[in-house]
Amino acid sequence: MGNQVLARSVCVTEKEQFETSGSRTLKNASCPCFTGKYSEGEQLIGWFLIASIMTVALISTCVSHCCSPVSYLQLKFWKFYSKKEREVFEKKANEHATKLAERNTNCFFEAIDPAPFHTPSNTDWQKISIFHTFNSQEQYYSTIHKYVNTNRGNDTEFEEEGQDLNCFSICG
């Protein structure tokens, strides 16, 4: 037991000296702290696996961009639009929730009936929560964009198109 503690303290000291000296050689190769856990073959396999994953990711990105029904600039605009719409939505949702919370809190403490307050229905929330897919026949950049431009989602084509998933869909 005492020899193990002594050996461990020697290893820690040697390890600190090794790390600070910048040397690539070890003074005491028998120290268990410095024994390599992975052989060169295992490391080579690991690097090959990482390189393979990166290559597959690059190829799939290139293929998806080449096969996309939208141009690079339209895709860039779409992503920019989606980001801005998300920011505006979060801001408006925060403001709306704050107003509703203030109204409800005031009504509770003042013991008065609440004034009418419009909040989108569950159906409206479901219509804008559908996964958006690109349709080359129509130019809608999001489900909110489509909802607003299709008579607030009352068109039958809004219901039909929102359900099918397209392999060229673009997630913001």
PDB file of N, CA and C in Angstrom, residues 6 8 13 15 21 28 30-31 33 49 60 63 65 67 71 81 84 92 97 104 106 113 120 129 138 143 146 152 166:
ATOM      1  N   LEU A   6       3.696   5.955  -2.860  1.00  0.00           N
ATOM      2  CA  LEU A   6       4.978   6.545  -3.234  1.00  0.00           C
ATOM      3  C   LEU A   6       5.137   6.555  -4.758  1.00  0.00           C
ATOM      4  N   ARG A   8       2.774   6.537  -6.967  1.00  0.00           N
ATOM      5  CA  ARG A   8       1.813   7.489  -7.524  1.00  0.00           C
ATOM      6  C   ARG A   8       2.331   8.921  -7.386  1.00  0.00           C
ATOM      7  N   THR A  13       4.749  13.799  -9.936  1.00  0.00           N
ATOM      8  CA  THR A  13       5.885  14.714 -10.069  1.00  0.00           C
ATOM      9  C   THR A  13       6.475  14.624 -11.468  1.00  0.00           C
ATOM     10  N   LYS A  15       5.019  13.559 -14.168  1.00  0.00           N
ATOM     11  CA  LYS A  15       4.028  14.042 -15.136  1.00  0.00           C
ATOM     12  C   LYS A  15       4.056  15.563 -15.200  1.00  0.00           C
ATOM     13  N   SER A  21       8.036  20.806 -19.249  1.00  0.00           N
ATOM     14  CA  SER A  21       9.294  20.869 -19.987  1.00  0.00           C
ATOM     15  C   SER A  21       9.087  20.914 -21.490  1.00  0.00           C
ATOM     16  N   ASN A  28      10.906   8.110 -17.122  1.00  0.00           N
ATOM     17  CA  ASN A  28      10.626   6.814 -16.525  1.00  0.00           C
ATOM     18  C   ASN A  28       9.445   6.195 -17.255  1.00  0.00           C
ATOM     19  N   SER A  30       8.424   3.302 -17.218  1.00  0.00           N
ATOM     20  CA  SER A  30       7.734   2.262 -16.450  1.00  0.00           C
ATOM     21  C   SER A  30       6.646   2.854 -15.555  1.00  0.00           C
ATOM     22  N   CYS A  31       6.594   4.162 -15.436  1.00  0.00           N
ATOM     23  CA  CYS A  31       5.576   4.804 -14.606  1.00  0.00           C
ATOM     24  C   CYS A  31       4.198   4.535 -15.207  1.00  0.00           C
ATOM     25  N   CYS A  33       1.479   6.036 -14.994  1.00  0.00           N
ATOM     26  CA  CYS A  33       0.736   7.224 -15.406  1.00  0.00           C
ATOM     27  C   CYS A  33       0.958   7.538 -16.872  1.00  0.00           C
ATOM     28  N   LEU A  49     -12.127   7.189 -38.682  1.00  0.00           N
ATOM     29  CA  LEU A  49     -13.552   7.321 -38.407  1.00  0.00           C
ATOM     30  C   LEU A  49     -13.975   8.790 -38.396  1.00  0.00           C
ATOM     31  N   SER A  60     -22.940  15.114 -48.041  1.00  0.00           N
ATOM     32  CA  SER A  60     -24.396  15.258 -47.896  1.00  0.00           C
ATOM     33  C   SER A  60     -24.823  16.716 -47.963  1.00  0.00           C
ATOM     34  N   VAL A  63     -24.607  17.657 -51.728  1.00  0.00           N
ATOM     35  CA  VAL A  63     -25.696  17.046 -52.496  1.00  0.00           C
ATOM     36  C   VAL A  63     -27.015  17.738 -52.187  1.00  0.00           C
ATOM     37  N   HIS A  65     -27.492  20.791 -51.258  1.00  0.00           N
ATOM     38  CA  HIS A  65     -27.502  22.119 -51.877  1.00  0.00           C
ATOM     39  C   HIS A  65     -27.675  22.013 -53.388  1.00  0.00           C
ATOM     40  N   CYS A  67     -29.216  19.591 -55.075  1.00  0.00           N
ATOM     41  CA  CYS A  67     -30.536  19.064 -55.415  1.00  0.00           C
ATOM     42  C   CYS A  67     -31.671  19.942 -54.894  1.00  0.00           C
ATOM     43  N   SER A  71     -32.504  28.460 -55.067  1.00  0.00           N
ATOM     44  CA  SER A  71     -31.144  28.914 -55.356  1.00  0.00           C
ATOM     45  C   SER A  71     -30.425  29.255 -54.057  1.00  0.00           C
ATOM     46  N   TYR A  81     -34.880  35.416 -43.340  1.00  0.00           N
ATOM     47  CA  TYR A  81     -36.281  35.681 -43.025  1.00  0.00           C
ATOM     48  C   TYR A  81     -36.725  34.854 -41.815  1.00  0.00           C
ATOM     49  N   LYS A  84     -35.345  36.322 -38.600  1.00  0.00           N
ATOM     50  CA  LYS A  84     -36.024  37.568 -38.219  1.00  0.00           C
ATOM     51  C   LYS A  84     -37.453  37.291 -37.749  1.00  0.00           C
ATOM     52  N   LYS A  92     -43.066  39.520 -29.879  1.00  0.00           N
ATOM     53  CA  LYS A  92     -44.523  39.733 -29.821  1.00  0.00           C
ATOM     54  C   LYS A  92     -45.179  38.763 -28.834  1.00  0.00           C
ATOM     55  N   ALA A  97     -48.006  37.859 -23.944  1.00  0.00           N
ATOM     56  CA  ALA A  97     -48.102  37.100 -22.684  1.00  0.00           C
ATOM     57  C   ALA A  97     -48.043  38.039 -21.483  1.00  0.00           C
ATOM     58  N   ASN A 104     -54.893  39.500 -16.238  1.00  0.00           N
ATOM     59  CA  ASN A 104     -55.405  38.483 -15.313  1.00  0.00           C
ATOM     60  C   ASN A 104     -55.050  38.807 -13.863  1.00  0.00           C
ATOM     61  N   ASN A 106     -54.420  41.827 -12.600  1.00  0.00           N
ATOM     62  CA  ASN A 106     -55.222  42.987 -12.184  1.00  0.00           C
ATOM     63  C   ASN A 106     -56.654  42.575 -11.861  1.00  0.00           C
ATOM     64  N   ASP A 113     -64.292  41.852 -13.588  1.00  0.00           N
ATOM     65  CA  ASP A 113     -64.385  40.946 -14.720  1.00  0.00           C
ATOM     66  C   ASP A 113     -63.346  41.352 -15.772  1.00  0.00           C
ATOM     67  N   PRO A 120     -54.772  33.773 -30.013  1.00  0.00           N
ATOM     68  CA  PRO A 120     -55.046  32.796 -31.073  1.00  0.00           C
ATOM     69  C   PRO A 120     -55.618  31.498 -30.511  1.00  0.00           C
ATOM     70  N   SER A 129     -47.960  25.627 -36.331  1.00  0.00           N
ATOM     71  CA  SER A 129     -46.960  24.721 -35.770  1.00  0.00           C
ATOM     72  C   SER A 129     -46.637  23.549 -36.689  1.00  0.00           C
ATOM     73  N   GLU A 138     -45.701  27.803 -54.780  1.00  0.00           N
ATOM     74  CA  GLU A 138     -46.027  28.960 -53.940  1.00  0.00           C
ATOM     75  C   GLU A 138     -44.792  29.385 -53.171  1.00  0.00           C
ATOM     76  N   THR A 143     -44.656  28.821 -41.997  1.00  0.00           N
ATOM     77  CA  THR A 143     -46.073  28.525 -41.817  1.00  0.00           C
ATOM     78  C   THR A 143     -46.850  29.772 -41.409  1.00  0.00           C
ATOM     79  N   LYS A 146     -47.499  31.620 -44.638  1.00  0.00           N
ATOM     80  CA  LYS A 146     -48.564  30.936 -45.373  1.00  0.00           C
ATOM     81  C   LYS A 146     -49.909  31.152 -44.687  1.00  0.00           C
ATOM     82  N   ARG A 152     -55.926  33.533 -43.378  1.00  0.00           N
ATOM     83  CA  ARG A 152     -55.662  33.129 -41.994  1.00  0.00           C
ATOM     84  C   ARG A 152     -55.797  31.624 -41.802  1.00  0.00           C
ATOM     85  N   ASN A 166     -41.432  16.932 -47.288  1.00  0.00           N
ATOM     86  CA  ASN A 166     -40.684  16.945 -48.530  1.00  0.00           C
ATOM     87  C   ASN A 166     -39.213  16.786 -48.164  1.00  0.00           C
TER      88      ASN A 166
END
